Amino acid sequence: MSEIYKDPSCSPQQRTKDLLSRMTIEEKIGQMCQIDGHLDPEMWIRERNIGSFLHVIDDEAVRLQKIASEETRLGIPLIFGIDAIHGHAFYSGATVFPSQLGMSSSWNPDLIEEIGRITAKEVSLTGLHWTFSPVLCLARDARWGRVDETFGEDPYLSGVLGSAIVKGYQGTDISDPYSIIACAKHFVAYGETQGGRDSSECDVSARKLKTIFLPPFKAVSDAGCLSFMMAYHSIDGTPCSANEWLIKDILKKEWGFDGIVITDWDNAGNLYRRQKVSPTLKDGCKTSVLAGNDMIMSTPEFYENACELVREGVIKEELIDEACGRILLMKFRLGLFDHKRYPQTGNARMSIGCEDHKKASYESALESIVLLKNQNNTLPLTDNIKKIAVIGPNADDVQALLGDWSFGPRRHPERPTLEYNSNYDITSITTILEGIKKRAGCDIEVLYEKGCDTIDPDIQNINKAVETANKADAVIAVVGDTIVLNGEFRDRANLDLTGSQQKLLEALKSTGKPLTAVLLNGKPLTVPWIKENVDAILEAWNPGMEGGNAVASILFGDFNPCAKLSISFPVAVGQQPVFYNQYPGWHTDKYIDMPVEPLFSFGFGLSYTTFEYSNLSLSKTKLTQTDTLTVSVDVKNTGNLKGTEIVQAYVNDMCSSVTTPIKELKAFGRITLDPGETKTVNLEIPVSSLALIDRNLMSVVEPGEFEIMVGSSSMDKDLLKTIFEVFIEK
Ligand code: BGC
């Protein structure tokens, strides 16, 4: 019989069918396994025909790929996966971009697509094919440890930016050796778990899932995302990885998703071990397959158990064929059987961390830093400033720039392989202090004092910091949080500044010097004192390897900031949730001891210039359900500097069969204007995007009036408003 699966002229589907017909049940189950590549990988390849490893890289990936492709019975190549979620950040020398939360503040899909493209190139050059990104969980409770990994709180923005990065990762053709598989995770509503506690129970209704949490995932599925990762938590009692409705009915049937569904780390085992919905580990393995997972991450026991379950007739071979078939199809689509995609050496490898990629990282940092306050035009720093004091624990800290999922201290109590990589080359990373020094040159003196630690209140030298501040014309205080306060297992009950940072700021304020706070943090912090008391605030998130240069450019006015928040800041932790798209309440929606407005609202962000909105107009005021509305608004640059504005359009369904959010982002655009210049911005909103999920869980656009609100942030005071009507065509 001719070996169709080896014939590149046959379609991936024909080749998959042929290969499946030659495989034993054990070989098929082996393909469904993904294991940490440090656990006896050769045994897994030679004896179990494993399908995939995670967290191996470079020479080791080549070695293992050679064994799988050249020394096994059928020569099925491996897929290698890695968490390259803001650049290939575990790889020394690679380009590290701002955290996903940081990049989302750019509201710039083109930029984010480019980040995806560059990451794909660097990942593929080290022999890997799959990144576990993007995260499409919504960050609606800042206590949650993984806020920094998200695109913020809004379903629409997350869907648009998620689709952009997927396009970048996967390119136009997944068989291109520089394209890698994207993975939408964590499916679904993982950020919504109780009290922001990572992977606890999440109680959302099917209607809310369909209204708020599924849409960003649907968007990336429509954009062609080739893999989905299930979440850890359970929804209304059912762990996501055991949720057949979610995986089979919604994802695979309703959305027509034909890629791979992978569990998260040991989901299968934890159905038994922690979530206790399975009486045995074997039952957990069975449930995972029946629910529709195709690949099982890091449950090594899955192999033996699944083999037994098929032999006993508990799992039908067709189910294994379906899962294994999807994995093989992916390998054919990737071209793995034909050109193996071995990492390239020589010149091509020079692209990793090259100047062009670093420039893209710099540009994305510039666009992700949000100017939150600028009293009396404190920024940009003027020519009169000859001495700058840079103070604070994050001023000269590499890890605070790079953030989570990059090299760093052991971040996962159960995952020794992600430990601190002491060989990581940090020389190409520019801290804030270094960036300011470089930009200041010889004419401006830069003084530095750390002042205190981010965590330990006893490690401080505030007097020395004040002495240094007193010698300067302007003070830049670089504070925030640190890696050990973010990530899995790292939820916070308190979002105030830690250590002695608050004391440090108060002492700096007492010097009377112009005080700018640069915040380097993974998530919104509760900093009302800062808002009230410092002169200027830059929210820099974890801005990546070029963060220091980007912050310096903004401080000195080489770049005019244009980023907008993709997440709201609470005034205090108890004010949460403060996301903007709240449902209309009955009793005023507020606490008696807390303002109703967040500290900083979704969509907010200042510029060194000012913009004025006028002439809101609509292409039509009466539309049918199949129409597209064009919203136009004039934006004028009323300041003295060229600047870019992100124009936002929100909609409210004014009366509907179910309650709907008071406003929902439906479109946005950007415009760059010279001083005095006015331009019209047109935004398109298909009426179909105004659908709600009704009481029968059906998606419908209900006829009636809608309010459209256009402006510079989600705050009412920043929005022009008008009404249009949707009617049913007879
Ligand atoms: C995380 C995932 C990640 C996986 C592999 C899990 O603990 O939840 O986001 O992709 O580990 O590293």
CSV table of N, CA and C in Angstrom, one decimal, residues 577-665:
chain,number,residue,atom,x,y,z
A,577,PRO,N,-16.6,45.2,41.8
A,577,PRO,CA,-16.0,45.5,40.5
A,577,PRO,C,-16.4,46.9,40.0
A,578,VAL,N,-15.4,47.5,39.3
A,578,VAL,CA,-15.6,48.8,38.7
A,578,VAL,C,-15.6,48.9,37.2
A,579,PHE,N,-15.7,47.7,36.6
A,579,PHE,CA,-15.6,47.7,35.1
A,579,PHE,C,-16.8,48.6,34.6
A,580,TYR,N,-16.5,49.2,33.4
A,580,TYR,CA,-17.4,50.3,33.0
A,580,TYR,C,-18.8,49.8,32.5
A,581,ASN,N,-18.8,48.6,32.0
A,581,ASN,CA,-20.0,48.1,31.3
A,581,ASN,C,-20.9,47.4,32.3
A,582,GLN,N,-21.3,48.1,33.4
A,582,GLN,CA,-22.1,47.6,34.4
A,582,GLN,C,-23.6,47.5,33.9
A,583,TYR,N,-24.4,46.7,34.7
A,583,TYR,CA,-25.8,46.7,34.4
A,583,TYR,C,-26.5,47.8,35.2
A,584,PRO,N,-27.6,48.3,34.6
A,584,PRO,CA,-28.3,49.3,35.4
A,584,PRO,C,-28.8,48.8,36.7
A,585,GLY,N,-28.5,49.6,37.7
A,585,GLY,CA,-28.9,49.1,39.1
A,585,GLY,C,-30.2,49.9,39.4
A,586,TRP,N,-30.7,49.6,40.6
A,586,TRP,CA,-32.0,50.2,41.0
A,586,TRP,C,-31.8,51.2,42.1
A,587,HIS,N,-30.8,50.9,43.0
A,587,HIS,CA,-30.6,51.8,44.1
A,587,HIS,C,-29.3,52.5,44.0
A,588,THR,N,-29.1,53.1,42.9
A,588,THR,CA,-28.0,54.0,42.6
A,588,THR,C,-26.6,53.4,42.4
A,589,ASP,N,-26.6,52.1,42.6
A,589,ASP,CA,-25.3,51.4,42.2
A,589,ASP,C,-24.1,51.8,42.9
A,590,LYS,N,-24.2,52.3,44.2
A,590,LYS,CA,-22.9,52.7,44.8
A,590,LYS,C,-22.9,52.4,46.3
A,591,TYR,N,-21.7,52.4,46.8
A,591,TYR,CA,-21.5,52.2,48.2
A,591,TYR,C,-21.7,53.5,48.9
A,592,ILE,N,-22.1,53.5,50.2
A,592,ILE,CA,-22.3,54.8,50.9
A,592,ILE,C,-21.0,55.4,51.2
A,593,ASP,N,-19.9,54.6,51.3
A,593,ASP,CA,-18.6,55.1,51.8
A,593,ASP,C,-17.6,55.2,50.7
A,594,MET,N,-18.0,55.2,49.4
A,594,MET,CA,-17.1,55.2,48.3
A,594,MET,C,-17.7,56.0,47.1
A,595,PRO,N,-16.8,56.7,46.4
A,595,PRO,CA,-17.4,57.4,45.2
A,595,PRO,C,-17.9,56.3,44.2
A,596,VAL,N,-18.8,56.8,43.3
A,596,VAL,CA,-19.3,55.8,42.4
A,596,VAL,C,-18.3,55.6,41.2
A,597,GLU,N,-17.6,56.7,40.9
A,597,GLU,CA,-16.7,56.6,39.8
A,597,GLU,C,-15.4,55.8,40.2
A,598,PRO,N,-14.8,55.1,39.2
A,598,PRO,CA,-13.5,54.5,39.6
A,598,PRO,C,-12.5,55.5,39.7
A,599,LEU,N,-11.3,55.2,40.2
A,599,LEU,CA,-10.2,56.1,40.3
A,599,LEU,C,-9.8,56.6,38.9
A,600,PHE,N,-9.6,55.7,38.0
A,600,PHE,CA,-9.4,56.0,36.6
A,600,PHE,C,-10.3,55.1,35.8
A,601,SER,N,-10.9,55.6,34.7
A,601,SER,CA,-11.9,54.8,34.0
A,601,SER,C,-11.4,54.1,32.8
A,602,PHE,N,-12.0,53.1,32.4
A,602,PHE,CA,-11.8,52.4,31.1
A,602,PHE,C,-11.8,53.5,30.0
A,603,GLY,N,-10.8,53.4,29.1
A,603,GLY,CA,-10.8,54.3,27.9
A,603,GLY,C,-10.1,55.6,28.2
A,604,PHE,N,-9.8,55.9,29.5
A,604,PHE,CA,-9.2,57.2,29.8
A,604,PHE,C,-7.7,57.2,29.5
A,605,GLY,N,-7.2,58.3,29.1
A,605,GLY,CA,-5.7,58.5,28.9
A,605,GLY,C,-5.5,59.8,28.3
A,606,LEU,N,-4.5,60.6,28.9
A,606,LEU,CA,-4.3,62.0,28.4
A,606,LEU,C,-3.2,62.0,27.3
A,607,SER,N,-3.0,63.2,26.8
A,607,SER,CA,-2.0,63.4,25.8
A,607,SER,C,-1.3,64.7,26.2
A,608,TYR,N,-0.2,65.1,25.6
A,608,TYR,CA,0.4,66.4,25.8
A,608,TYR,C,-0.3,67.5,25.1
A,609,THR,N,-1.2,67.0,24.2
A,609,THR,CA,-2.1,68.0,23.6
A,609,THR,C,-3.5,67.8,24.0
A,610,THR,N,-4.5,68.5,23.5
A,610,THR,CA,-5.9,68.3,23.9
A,610,THR,C,-6.7,68.2,22.6
A,611,PHE,N,-7.8,67.5,22.8
A,611,PHE,CA,-8.7,67.2,21.6
A,611,PHE,C,-10.1,67.7,21.9
A,612,GLU,N,-10.8,68.1,20.9
A,612,GLU,CA,-12.2,68.5,21.1
A,612,GLU,C,-13.0,67.8,20.1
A,613,TYR,N,-14.2,67.2,20.6
A,613,TYR,CA,-15.1,66.5,19.8
A,613,TYR,C,-16.3,67.3,19.4
A,614,SER,N,-16.8,67.2,18.2
A,614,SER,CA,-18.0,67.9,17.8
A,614,SER,C,-18.7,67.2,16.6
A,615,ASN,N,-19.9,67.7,16.3
A,615,ASN,CA,-20.6,67.3,15.1
A,615,ASN,C,-20.8,65.7,15.0
A,616,LEU,N,-21.3,65.2,16.1
A,616,LEU,CA,-21.6,63.7,16.0
A,616,LEU,C,-22.7,63.5,15.0
A,617,SER,N,-22.5,62.7,14.1
A,617,SER,CA,-23.7,62.4,13.1
A,617,SER,C,-23.7,61.0,12.7
A,618,LEU,N,-24.8,60.5,12.2
A,618,LEU,CA,-25.0,59.1,11.9
A,618,LEU,C,-25.4,59.1,10.4
A,619,SER,N,-25.0,57.9,9.7
A,619,SER,CA,-25.3,57.8,8.3
A,619,SER,C,-26.8,57.6,8.2
A,620,LYS,N,-27.5,57.1,9.2
A,620,LYS,CA,-29.0,56.9,9.2
A,620,LYS,C,-29.4,56.9,10.6
A,621,THR,N,-30.6,57.3,10.8
A,621,THR,CA,-31.1,57.2,12.2
A,621,THR,C,-32.2,56.1,12.3
A,622,LYS,N,-32.6,55.5,11.2
A,622,LYS,CA,-33.4,54.3,11.3
A,622,LYS,C,-32.8,53.2,10.5
A,623,LEU,N,-32.5,52.1,11.1
A,623,LEU,CA,-31.8,51.1,10.4
A,623,LEU,C,-32.5,49.7,10.6
A,624,THR,N,-32.2,48.8,9.7
A,624,THR,CA,-32.8,47.5,9.8
A,624,THR,C,-31.7,46.6,10.4
A,625,GLN,N,-32.0,45.3,10.8
A,625,GLN,CA,-31.1,44.5,11.5
A,625,GLN,C,-29.9,44.1,10.6
A,626,THR,N,-30.0,44.3,9.3
A,626,THR,CA,-28.8,43.9,8.4
A,626,THR,C,-28.0,45.1,8.0
A,627,ASP,N,-28.4,46.3,8.4
A,627,ASP,CA,-27.6,47.5,8.1
A,627,ASP,C,-26.3,47.6,8.8
A,628,THR,N,-25.5,48.5,8.3
A,628,THR,CA,-24.3,49.0,9.1
A,628,THR,C,-24.4,50.5,9.3
A,629,LEU,N,-24.3,50.9,10.6
A,629,LEU,CA,-24.3,52.3,10.9
A,629,LEU,C,-22.9,52.9,10.8
A,630,THR,N,-22.8,54.0,10.1
A,630,THR,CA,-21.6,54.8,10.1
A,630,THR,C,-21.8,56.0,11.1
A,631,VAL,N,-20.9,56.1,12.0
A,631,VAL,CA,-20.9,57.1,13.0
A,631,VAL,C,-19.8,58.1,12.7
A,632,SER,N,-20.1,59.4,12.6
A,632,SER,CA,-19.0,60.3,12.2
A,632,SER,C,-18.9,61.4,13.3
A,633,VAL,N,-17.7,61.8,13.6
A,633,VAL,CA,-17.4,62.8,14.6
A,633,VAL,C,-16.2,63.6,14.2
A,634,ASP,N,-16.3,64.9,14.4
A,634,ASP,CA,-15.1,65.7,14.1
A,634,ASP,C,-14.2,65.8,15.4
A,635,VAL,N,-12.9,65.6,15.2
A,635,VAL,CA,-12.0,65.7,16.3
A,635,VAL,C,-11.0,66.8,15.9
A,636,LYS,N,-10.8,67.8,16.8
A,636,LYS,CA,-9.9,68.9,16.6
A,636,LYS,C,-8.7,68.8,17.6
A,637,ASN,N,-7.5,69.0,17.1
A,637,ASN,CA,-6.4,69.1,18.1
A,637,ASN,C,-6.3,70.6,18.5
A,638,THR,N,-6.7,70.8,19.8
A,638,THR,CA,-6.8,72.1,20.3
A,638,THR,C,-5.5,72.6,21.1
A,639,GLY,N,-4.5,71.7,21.1
A,639,GLY,CA,-3.3,72.1,21.8
A,639,GLY,C,-2.2,72.5,20.9
A,640,ASN,N,-0.9,72.4,21.4
A,640,ASN,CA,0.2,73.0,20.6
A,640,ASN,C,1.1,71.9,20.1
A,641,LEU,N,0.7,70.6,20.2
A,641,LEU,CA,1.6,69.6,19.8
A,641,LEU,C,0.8,68.6,18.9
A,642,LYS,N,1.5,68.0,18.0
A,642,LYS,CA,0.9,66.9,17.2
A,642,LYS,C,0.6,65.8,18.1
A,643,GLY,N,-0.6,65.1,17.9
A,643,GLY,CA,-0.9,64.0,18.8
A,643,GLY,C,-1.9,63.0,18.2
A,644,THR,N,-2.0,61.9,18.8
A,644,THR,CA,-2.9,60.8,18.3
A,644,THR,C,-4.0,60.6,19.3
A,645,GLU,N,-5.2,60.5,18.8
A,645,GLU,CA,-6.3,60.3,19.7
A,645,GLU,C,-7.0,59.0,19.4
A,646,ILE,N,-7.4,58.2,20.4
A,646,ILE,CA,-8.2,57.0,20.2
A,646,ILE,C,-9.7,57.3,20.5
A,647,VAL,N,-10.4,57.2,19.4
A,647,VAL,CA,-11.9,57.6,19.4
A,647,VAL,C,-12.7,56.4,19.7
A,648,GLN,N,-13.6,56.5,20.7
A,648,GLN,CA,-14.3,55.3,21.2
A,648,GLN,C,-15.8,55.5,21.0
A,649,ALA,N,-16.5,54.4,20.5
A,649,ALA,CA,-18.0,54.5,20.3
A,649,ALA,C,-18.6,53.4,21.2
A,650,TYR,N,-19.5,53.9,22.1
A,650,TYR,CA,-20.3,53.0,23.0
A,650,TYR,C,-21.7,53.0,22.6
A,651,VAL,N,-22.4,51.9,22.9
A,651,VAL,CA,-23.9,51.9,22.6
A,651,VAL,C,-24.6,51.4,23.8
A,652,ASN,N,-25.8,51.9,24.0
A,652,ASN,CA,-26.7,51.4,25.0
A,652,ASN,C,-28.1,51.0,24.4
A,653,ASP,N,-28.5,49.8,24.6
A,653,ASP,CA,-29.8,49.4,24.1
A,653,ASP,C,-30.8,50.0,25.1
A,654,MET,N,-31.7,50.9,24.7
A,654,MET,CA,-32.4,51.8,25.6
A,654,MET,C,-33.6,51.0,26.3
A,655,CYS,N,-34.1,50.1,25.6
A,655,CYS,CA,-35.1,49.2,26.3
A,655,CYS,C,-35.1,47.9,25.6
A,656,SER,N,-35.0,46.8,26.4
A,656,SER,CA,-34.8,45.5,25.9
A,656,SER,C,-35.5,44.5,26.8
A,657,SER,N,-35.6,43.3,26.2
A,657,SER,CA,-36.4,42.2,27.0
A,657,SER,C,-35.6,41.7,28.2
A,658,VAL,N,-34.3,41.9,28.2
A,658,VAL,CA,-33.5,41.6,29.3
A,658,VAL,C,-32.6,42.9,29.6
A,659,THR,N,-32.1,43.0,30.9
A,659,THR,CA,-31.2,44.1,31.1
A,659,THR,C,-29.9,44.0,30.3
A,660,THR,N,-29.5,45.1,29.9
A,660,THR,CA,-28.2,45.2,29.1
A,660,THR,C,-27.3,46.2,29.7
A,661,PRO,N,-26.0,46.1,29.5
A,661,PRO,CA,-25.1,47.1,30.1
A,661,PRO,C,-25.4,48.5,29.8
A,662,ILE,N,-25.0,49.4,30.7
A,662,ILE,CA,-25.3,50.8,30.5
A,662,ILE,C,-24.6,51.4,29.3
A,663,LYS,N,-23.5,50.8,29.0
A,663,LYS,CA,-22.8,51.2,27.7
A,663,LYS,C,-21.8,50.0,27.4
A,664,GLU,N,-21.7,49.8,26.1
A,664,GLU,CA,-20.8,48.7,25.6
A,664,GLU,C,-20.0,49.3,24.4
A,665,LEU,N,-18.6,49.1,24.5
A,665,LEU,CA,-17.8,49.5,23.4
A,665,LEU,C,-18.2,48.7,22.1
